[in-house]
XYZ file of C-alpha atoms in Angstrom:
617
model
C -19.215 12.881 -28.500
C -20.901 9.964 -26.895
C -23.661 12.237 -25.621
C -24.805 15.795 -26.143
C -27.371 17.922 -24.342
C -30.425 19.232 -26.183
C -31.313 22.747 -24.968
C -34.780 22.834 -26.475
C -36.181 22.593 -22.921
C -35.231 25.800 -21.105
C -34.249 26.016 -17.442
C -36.994 27.039 -15.103
C -37.119 28.410 -11.558
C -38.666 25.260 -10.145
C -36.451 24.206 -7.233
C -37.460 20.580 -7.605
C -35.917 20.394 -11.044
C -32.439 21.064 -9.751
C -30.506 19.094 -7.237
C -27.853 20.851 -5.213
C -25.110 19.690 -7.555
C -26.886 21.096 -10.612
C -25.835 24.652 -9.999
C -22.257 23.793 -9.099
C -19.835 26.062 -10.928
C -17.856 23.043 -12.198
C -20.047 22.928 -15.301
C -17.622 20.914 -17.372
C -16.690 18.207 -14.896
C -13.069 19.213 -15.315
C -11.913 16.774 -12.648
C -11.930 14.091 -15.355
C -9.123 15.873 -17.170
C -6.581 15.515 -14.379
C -6.162 11.802 -13.812
C -2.866 10.363 -12.567
C -0.295 9.129 -15.094
C -1.011 5.469 -14.533
C -4.543 5.981 -15.829
C -3.249 6.792 -19.324
C -2.584 3.725 -21.434
C -2.849 4.179 -25.163
C -6.453 5.195 -25.790
C -7.758 4.747 -22.266
C -8.622 8.448 -21.806
C -11.409 9.846 -23.936
C -12.829 13.336 -23.284
C -16.003 14.327 -25.070
C -17.673 17.676 -25.045
C -20.510 19.700 -26.166
C -19.816 23.454 -25.648
C -22.163 26.415 -25.437
C -22.653 30.119 -26.264
C -23.674 31.694 -29.535
C -23.772 29.882 -32.860
C -22.178 31.507 -35.894
C -24.553 29.470 -38.046
C -25.284 25.890 -38.986
C -26.222 23.911 -42.055
C -28.884 21.208 -42.059
C -27.534 18.039 -43.637
C -29.053 14.603 -44.249
C -27.920 11.735 -42.112
C -26.616 8.582 -43.769
C -29.698 6.875 -45.236
C -31.597 10.197 -45.129
C -33.799 9.185 -42.200
C -32.996 12.144 -39.922
C -31.691 15.683 -40.107
C -28.291 16.674 -38.731
C -26.933 20.112 -37.874
C -23.381 20.977 -38.898
C -21.885 24.050 -37.205
C -20.427 26.771 -39.404
C -17.370 27.900 -37.453
C -14.287 29.834 -38.685
C -11.526 27.454 -39.700
C -9.177 28.774 -37.019
C -11.469 27.288 -34.363
C -12.096 23.912 -36.024
C -10.492 20.808 -34.456
C -8.222 18.777 -36.772
C -7.836 15.033 -36.453
C -4.216 14.124 -35.577
C -3.577 17.612 -34.198
C -1.167 17.382 -31.262
C -1.402 19.370 -28.027
C 1.168 19.688 -25.261
C -1.351 18.711 -22.604
C -4.858 17.381 -22.295
C -5.847 20.649 -20.618
C -4.746 22.610 -23.689
C -6.754 20.296 -25.939
C -9.805 20.637 -23.722
C -9.653 24.425 -23.841
C -9.439 24.283 -27.630
C -12.642 22.234 -27.836
C -14.444 24.412 -25.301
C -13.714 27.452 -27.436
C -14.963 25.626 -30.541
C -18.149 24.618 -28.699
C -18.654 28.208 -27.593
C -18.493 29.413 -31.178
C -20.718 26.611 -32.454
C -23.390 26.948 -29.782
C -23.632 23.677 -27.859
C -22.887 22.369 -24.386
C -20.179 19.937 -23.328
C -19.541 17.133 -20.873
C -16.693 14.668 -20.502
C -16.337 10.918 -20.086
C -13.369 8.947 -18.773
C -13.197 5.617 -20.606
C -11.844 4.023 -17.430
C -15.123 4.957 -15.794
C -17.596 5.516 -18.634
C -20.653 5.267 -16.413
C -19.326 7.822 -13.948
C -19.682 5.415 -11.026
C -19.181 7.000 -7.658
C -20.289 10.419 -8.938
C -23.460 12.065 -7.755
C -26.242 11.969 -10.339
C -27.739 15.347 -11.033
C -31.373 16.114 -11.571
C -31.871 18.201 -14.683
C -34.515 19.236 -17.164
C -31.978 19.008 -20.009
C -32.907 16.251 -22.419
C -30.342 13.666 -23.526
C -30.685 13.140 -27.318
C -27.830 10.652 -27.755
C -26.081 13.135 -30.020
C -23.080 11.534 -31.765
C -21.036 14.739 -32.016
C -17.770 14.083 -30.172
C -14.057 14.501 -29.969
C -11.577 11.936 -28.615
C -8.048 12.420 -27.386
C -5.315 9.897 -26.702
C -2.097 10.106 -24.730
C 0.963 9.867 -26.978
C 3.591 8.732 -24.472
C 3.608 7.694 -20.833
C 6.515 10.075 -20.171
C 4.815 13.244 -21.473
C 1.479 15.015 -21.198
C 1.136 15.458 -24.952
C -2.021 14.142 -26.605
C -3.647 14.199 -30.016
C -7.124 14.145 -31.531
C -7.858 10.709 -32.958
C -11.581 11.089 -33.664
C -13.866 14.066 -34.322
C -17.542 14.092 -35.285
C -19.006 17.551 -35.907
C -22.639 16.814 -36.856
C -25.380 17.129 -34.202
C -28.826 15.582 -34.102
C -30.395 18.747 -32.620
C -30.469 22.470 -33.443
C -27.618 24.553 -32.070
C -28.047 27.578 -29.860
C -28.670 30.991 -31.358
C -27.113 34.175 -30.044
C -30.340 35.030 -28.217
C -30.381 31.641 -26.479
C -26.828 31.976 -25.249
C -27.744 33.424 -21.867
C -29.866 30.365 -21.012
C -26.999 27.897 -21.470
C -25.454 26.186 -18.491
C -22.111 27.853 -19.062
C -23.667 31.340 -19.258
C -25.551 30.586 -16.030
C -22.426 29.482 -14.205
C -21.878 31.504 -11.020
C -18.666 33.505 -11.022
C -16.717 34.279 -7.859
C -18.239 37.773 -7.862
C -21.732 36.281 -8.106
C -21.082 34.069 -5.105
C -19.562 36.933 -3.154
C -22.563 39.119 -3.996
C -24.991 36.443 -2.746
C -23.111 36.035 0.536
C -22.678 39.776 1.098
C -26.349 40.399 0.322
C -27.294 37.820 2.950
C -25.474 39.879 5.621
C -28.145 42.548 5.112
C -30.952 39.988 5.192
C -31.349 40.072 1.415
C -32.318 36.600 0.226
C -31.125 34.945 -2.953
C -34.183 35.920 -5.006
C -33.959 39.580 -3.990
C -30.207 39.510 -4.536
C -30.795 38.326 -8.107
C -33.368 41.065 -8.658
C -30.947 43.645 -7.264
C -28.144 42.361 -9.467
C -30.399 42.674 -12.517
C -31.098 46.291 -11.593
C -27.403 47.014 -11.118
C -26.479 45.362 -14.422
C -29.200 47.075 -16.449
C -31.498 44.102 -17.006
C -31.889 40.368 -16.505
C -30.292 39.660 -19.873
C -27.007 41.022 -18.497
C -26.887 38.873 -15.373
C -26.246 35.345 -16.640
C -27.271 33.097 -13.743
C -30.981 32.760 -13.072
C -32.735 33.353 -9.756
C -32.822 29.594 -9.149
C -29.038 29.466 -9.520
C -28.689 32.055 -6.774
C -31.132 30.143 -4.558
C -29.389 26.832 -5.098
C -25.993 28.285 -4.274
C -27.312 29.819 -1.055
C -28.916 26.493 -0.122
C -25.776 24.606 -1.004
C -23.737 26.772 1.347
C -26.249 25.990 4.084
C -26.031 22.273 3.330
C -22.239 22.393 3.445
C -22.392 24.076 6.846
C -25.039 21.629 8.058
C -24.576 20.480 11.633
C -21.260 22.349 11.854
C -23.179 25.625 12.212
C -22.882 26.117 15.960
C -19.263 24.973 15.998
C -18.408 27.427 13.215
C -19.907 30.270 15.251
C -18.084 29.249 18.422
C -14.803 28.932 16.519
C -15.358 32.322 14.859
C -16.059 34.025 18.191
C -13.129 32.346 19.932
C -10.889 33.521 17.104
C -12.061 37.083 17.699
C -11.417 36.642 21.393
C -7.827 35.615 20.604
C -7.200 38.295 17.975
C -9.001 41.389 19.254
C -8.081 43.311 22.372
C -10.584 43.187 25.216
C -13.095 40.989 23.378
C -15.433 38.925 25.571
C -17.115 35.735 24.438
C -18.800 33.228 26.736
C -20.884 30.224 25.789
C -22.567 27.258 27.429
C -23.400 23.819 26.059
C -25.886 21.289 27.395
C -25.410 17.712 26.162
C -23.037 18.991 23.477
C -25.701 21.398 22.154
C -25.138 25.173 22.218
C -27.451 26.489 24.934
C -26.415 30.124 25.446
C -23.793 32.654 24.430
C -22.820 36.254 25.226
C -20.386 38.574 23.497
C -19.170 42.163 23.807
C -16.301 43.829 21.962
C -14.059 46.680 23.091
C -16.405 49.359 21.717
C -19.350 47.831 23.619
C -17.276 48.061 26.787
C -16.231 51.665 26.125
C -19.879 52.592 25.565
C -20.891 50.863 28.790
C -18.162 52.677 30.721
C -19.517 56.051 29.592
C -23.244 55.380 29.225
C -23.943 52.244 31.274
C -25.678 54.032 34.155
C -29.111 53.131 32.753
C -29.595 50.017 30.591
C -32.421 47.880 29.284
C -32.729 44.481 27.714
C -35.640 42.737 26.083
C -35.925 39.226 24.665
C -38.323 39.448 21.747
C -37.074 37.898 18.532
C -36.154 34.340 17.649
C -33.703 35.210 14.922
C -32.395 31.854 13.728
C -33.584 28.442 12.576
C -32.946 26.886 16.007
C -35.342 29.250 17.769
C -32.627 30.801 19.933
C -33.714 34.110 21.478
C -31.697 37.219 20.718
C -31.134 39.488 23.742
C -29.394 42.814 23.010
C -28.355 45.047 25.925
C -29.105 48.710 25.247
C -27.933 52.047 26.657
C -28.428 55.711 25.649
C -25.433 57.624 24.294
C -24.618 61.349 24.376
C -26.771 61.897 21.286
C -29.822 60.326 22.963
C -29.495 57.388 20.559
C -29.756 53.703 21.458
C -26.431 51.896 21.429
C -25.527 48.250 21.888
C -23.370 47.321 24.884
C -23.400 43.541 24.472
C -25.663 40.787 23.215
C -26.671 37.221 23.920
C -28.458 34.226 22.469
C -30.510 31.893 24.654
C -32.154 28.586 23.827
C -34.899 29.212 26.414
C -36.215 31.920 28.747
C -35.700 30.159 32.058
C -34.436 31.815 35.228
C -31.236 29.791 34.930
C -30.636 31.033 31.370
C -31.137 34.683 32.293
C -28.922 34.321 35.348
C -26.156 32.855 33.205
C -26.535 35.702 30.690
C -26.428 38.451 33.327
C -23.409 36.825 34.985
C -21.614 36.848 31.616
C -22.610 40.506 31.149
C -21.272 41.418 34.590
C -18.047 39.508 33.961
C -17.480 41.543 30.802
C -18.371 44.968 32.219
C -17.402 44.454 35.907
C -19.579 47.209 37.409
C -23.319 47.048 38.040
C -25.610 49.476 36.198
C -27.463 52.025 38.314
C -30.800 51.095 36.810
C -32.035 48.131 34.762
C -35.219 48.422 32.742
C -37.092 45.244 31.723
C -40.579 43.962 31.027
C -42.568 41.937 33.580
C -41.192 38.524 32.653
C -40.966 36.640 36.004
C -37.745 34.864 34.966
C -36.068 38.196 34.203
C -37.299 39.719 37.452
C -35.735 36.961 39.530
C -32.505 36.906 37.515
C -32.012 40.690 37.826
C -32.676 40.569 41.553
C -30.115 37.785 42.004
C -27.292 39.041 39.735
C -27.727 42.833 40.050
C -28.528 43.259 43.768
C -26.844 46.692 43.785
C -28.888 47.990 40.856
C -32.342 49.506 40.825
C -34.845 47.590 38.731
C -37.619 49.353 36.845
C -40.508 47.859 34.889
C -41.494 49.099 31.475
C -44.379 51.584 31.711
C -45.519 50.842 28.170
C -45.965 47.113 28.826
C -48.011 47.869 31.908
C -50.228 50.462 30.233
C -50.766 48.127 27.293
C -52.446 45.650 29.640
C -54.897 48.223 31.008
C -57.573 47.636 28.378
C -57.561 43.889 29.051
C -58.147 44.473 32.771
C -61.289 46.620 32.457
C -64.130 46.554 29.942
C -64.029 48.568 26.749
C -67.329 50.241 27.705
C -65.820 51.323 31.001
C -62.878 52.973 29.283
C -65.111 54.546 26.637
C -67.762 55.932 28.942
C -65.587 57.247 31.764
C -62.532 59.460 32.074
C -60.735 56.694 33.954
C -58.003 56.147 31.326
C -57.174 59.860 31.240
C -57.004 60.146 35.018
C -55.086 56.887 35.445
C -52.525 57.864 32.785
C -52.047 61.333 34.261
C -51.418 59.830 37.691
C -48.968 57.046 36.837
C -46.841 59.170 34.457
C -46.598 62.167 36.822
C -42.916 62.901 37.504
C -43.508 65.778 39.940
C -45.485 64.258 42.826
C -44.058 62.579 45.913
C -44.712 58.891 46.769
C -47.216 59.684 49.515
C -49.186 61.918 47.129
C -49.256 59.142 44.540
C -50.506 56.589 47.074
C -53.268 58.884 48.268
C -54.449 59.694 44.727
C -54.289 56.019 43.670
C -56.573 54.963 46.491
C -59.030 57.753 45.724
C -59.066 56.758 42.041
C -59.651 53.071 42.826
C -62.524 53.922 45.175
C -64.151 56.336 42.758
C -64.253 53.729 39.969
C -64.772 50.736 42.309
C -61.578 48.965 41.215
C -59.953 48.458 44.621
C -60.757 44.725 44.602
C -59.507 44.039 41.070
C -56.552 41.648 41.249
C -54.437 43.326 38.565
C -54.717 46.789 40.128
C -53.860 45.365 43.546
C -50.788 43.648 42.086
C -49.637 46.789 40.293
C -50.041 48.849 43.451
C -48.010 46.256 45.369
C -45.240 46.597 42.768
C -45.529 50.407 42.565
C -41.904 50.963 43.543
C -40.846 49.132 40.368
C -42.641 51.381 37.874
C -44.101 54.597 39.277
C -41.783 57.637 38.640
C -42.481 59.061 42.080
C -40.323 56.286 43.601
C -37.353 57.041 41.349
C -37.162 60.804 42.013
C -33.772 60.687 43.713
C -32.189 58.266 41.231
C -29.797 59.957 38.756
C -30.860 59.765 35.094
C -33.878 57.557 35.755
C -35.770 59.594 33.158
C -33.499 58.505 30.286
C -35.618 55.391 29.865
C -39.202 54.894 30.941
C -40.022 51.983 28.662
C -38.223 49.096 27.027
C -39.147 50.630 23.683
C -35.448 51.408 23.410
C -34.657 47.685 23.573
C -37.591 46.833 21.347
C -36.424 49.428 18.846
C -32.950 47.904 18.859
C -34.461 44.430 18.541
C -36.496 45.618 15.570
C -33.386 47.223 14.090
C -31.461 43.960 14.301
C -34.457 42.030 13.008
C -34.274 43.960 9.715
C -30.921 42.300 9.161
C -31.975 38.789 10.053
C -34.821 36.274 9.899
C -36.032 33.259 11.811
C -34.742 30.827 9.177
C -31.121 31.897 9.422
C -28.251 29.637 10.300
C -26.310 30.925 13.299
C -23.327 31.799 11.112
C -25.592 33.931 8.906
C -27.133 35.518 11.992
C -23.696 36.583 13.228
C -22.892 38.044 9.805
C -26.193 39.958 9.928
C -25.388 41.136 13.452
C -21.996 42.476 12.362
C -23.643 44.390 9.511
C -26.240 45.908 11.851
C -23.602 46.920 14.399
C -21.565 48.509 11.616
C -24.570 50.609 10.594
C -25.269 51.624 14.195
C -21.700 52.741 14.811
C -21.490 54.544 11.493
C -24.575 56.531 12.503
C -22.902 57.406 15.822
C -19.782 58.638 14.022
C -21.966 60.694 11.683
C -23.619 62.365 14.675
C -20.189 63.175 16.113
C -19.252 64.776 12.792
C -22.522 66.744 12.646
C -21.994 68.056 16.178
C -18.430 69.134 15.408
C -19.534 71.057 12.333
C -22.923 72.321 13.563
C -23.788 76.000 13.322
C -26.610 76.735 15.748
C -29.152 79.478 15.278
C -29.343 81.664 18.388
C -32.999 82.638 18.804
C -32.254 84.499 22.053
C -29.409 86.912 22.892
C -28.267 84.667 25.736
C -24.776 83.847 26.964
C -26.213 80.644 28.449
C -27.406 79.612 24.999
C -24.039 80.309 23.399
C -22.265 78.352 26.127
C -24.665 75.425 25.687
C -23.886 75.378 21.949
C -20.184 75.131 22.783
C -20.331 72.308 25.332
C -23.210 70.005 24.381
C -23.716 67.502 21.574
C -26.180 68.636 18.918
C -29.160 66.629 20.185
C -28.603 67.663 23.811
C -28.124 71.291 22.803
C -31.606 71.433 21.304
C -33.085 70.079 24.517
C -31.175 72.660 26.577
C -32.170 75.378 24.102
C -35.817 74.447 24.673
C -35.392 74.819 28.451
C -33.641 78.209 28.094
C -36.382 79.402 25.728
C -39.154 78.373 28.149
C -37.269 79.978 31.020
C -37.483 83.295 29.170
C -41.122 83.047 28.057
C -43.012 80.869 30.532
C -41.268 81.223 33.906
C -41.710 84.139 36.288
C -40.085 84.813 39.646
C -42.588 85.182 42.488
C -40.219 85.735 45.424
C -36.546 85.694 46.441
C -35.189 85.248 49.963
C -31.919 84.289 51.654
C -31.916 81.239 53.929
C -28.663 79.846 55.444
C -26.491 81.092 52.587
C -28.904 79.915 49.900
C -30.913 82.134 47.594
C -34.379 80.562 47.628
C -36.462 81.508 44.583
C -40.109 80.620 44.021
C -40.950 80.149 40.334
C -44.297 79.929 38.550
C -44.348 78.148 35.206
C -47.288 78.510 32.849
C -48.190 76.941 29.512
C -48.927 78.861 26.290
C -52.549 79.394 27.259
C -51.534 80.671 30.728
C -54.005 78.167 32.185
C -51.738 75.458 33.623
C -49.466 76.675 36.412
C -46.678 74.769 38.129
C -44.932 76.049 41.247
C -41.260 75.173 41.795
C -38.605 76.106 44.326
C -35.068 76.804 43.111
C -32.143 77.109 45.540
C -28.880 78.785 44.485
C -25.668 79.094 46.495
C -23.192 81.729 45.362
C -20.310 81.924 44.607
C -20.156 78.098 44.259
C -22.991 78.267 41.731
C -24.541 75.224 43.343
C -28.168 74.946 42.328
C -31.143 72.602 42.738
C -34.819 72.596 41.828
C -37.800 70.857 43.352
C -38.843 69.531 39.913
C -35.792 67.195 39.916
C -35.360 67.626 36.151
C -31.561 67.551 36.349
C -31.538 64.377 38.441
C -34.065 62.781 36.078
C -32.501 63.729 32.723
C -28.980 65.098 33.287
C -29.690 68.631 31.996
C -30.775 71.730 33.906
C -34.439 72.748 33.908
C -36.129 75.950 32.762
C -36.668 77.026 36.382
C -32.938 76.952 37.133
C -32.124 78.768 33.880
C -34.560 81.516 34.902
C -32.708 81.934 38.202
C -29.238 81.837 36.574
C -30.331 84.512 34.100
C -31.750 86.621 36.915
C -28.317 86.465 38.619
C -26.508 87.409 35.363
C -24.752 84.048 35.180
C -23.798 83.546 31.510
C -22.296 80.046 31.650
C -23.709 76.717 32.770
C -21.921 75.692 35.984
C -19.310 73.043 35.164
C -20.575 70.502 37.692
C -23.898 70.332 35.803
C -22.364 69.401 32.466
C -22.230 65.624 32.722
C -19.364 63.691 31.133
C -21.888 61.451 29.368
């Protein structure tokens, strides 16, 4: 060989020591073995190697003149090259020498004598040391009309030690990434597992690092190389991928917008998203929190609550900025996909979102997140004030109260502001002005407004997706991560369906209502209904019953465990229609009947929940 690599300097995990090409799986530069016929002319093609893997053994011999030591591999005769041996093709000859090199314990490379300097090829950075080893093999083409070739020169002595069995796993060939390695790296990335963690995981799966082959740096370089290959094609790849889905999958929506040929916004929703929205899209929320890709685009998932009280995705978008125009475009795309307006939209106090919702969803009610508002309370008054007064307790009790009427809230707010001398504070004045956007008293007549009080649902979904992504991702990786996250979410939903179908509920009360609830409700909802039926039996008492215009009007007193807190409610029941309503508005707020109504149904010996109060959702 004209050159041979000396492996006395091991590979390290220093990124700077490896260029992108250095971890390419084409370790042997095999392209040089497949030149066109006109490149073969007598001895114009010379291929020289230096293989790798374990060494059977080697003898140390003196060089001519005795000035240096040489290493001569001890290899079984069956694997030894023979000068003048003929092979049917250059490829067959190459494979023979690779196998010999594997047995001897050295690495290989090839040289085309038409291009001995390798001009036009990328130079690779490496920490392998060139020792100008003279070990080589040379092949020549026998005839222009055939592929046959023969060995015309072979030098077996090396000017460096050969690899031992223990060193085999550090050789370039042993570190070459297989197809399964590459697939594992890519699949790991869909769950936000980086190359280094993927290598660590692979070592665990294989029973140790010595069983893996490639090093961590090889995994990292491959991942980076994929990113470099994608380069500025990233956005186009995503758009092409989504358009392909739009063409191939039934009822798939994908919209995108470019500004000056740069991807500015996109929205997508598949058929399952649309089915979920059809059933559970009465109350939705969306929250723009995470910048989940290297371009800083903002991920905006749309969230609803399913029949298991779990958050589900009903569409998603990416925005390059949080302007009013961007949010309007996103909501228009959402409406185009789902057609109907939601009953209620829950958001934070972002002014751009407020204006966009008002413009695009004029038929929907808009509610602000209670948690975001309460979080700002401490910044609006001093810490000493909150510590040394009961203001926080009284303020919290007032704004979260779901039982009072709007006029009662307004009266109590003004009294509270006067008592603590806060009536002139700008923030409190602003929040009172916007009271219809966040105080429960103003949503009492809105169906299911109690399903969401805060955008924590959206933030939880955002956090869920964020586990599968990171801010350095290419868009194509982000979409792969998104698909993985959605798959997990939907698998969990299917599991809950299975659990409900096979659930065996413990009946703590001998109640026909309880047995009927177990038969008609999903598991999660059943436990909520069970709680109401239980409290109807133990904490609700009937004070009076009278007939008014065909309605049975029942006054109920509810107490807590200590019998200290008492709540008065009025339940009205019309028989035989079994039409019922309660002044606490629990059914309107949550979609399930309250303990007060269950007390009245039980008192009238009604053993099944009236059908009209079992919501389709």
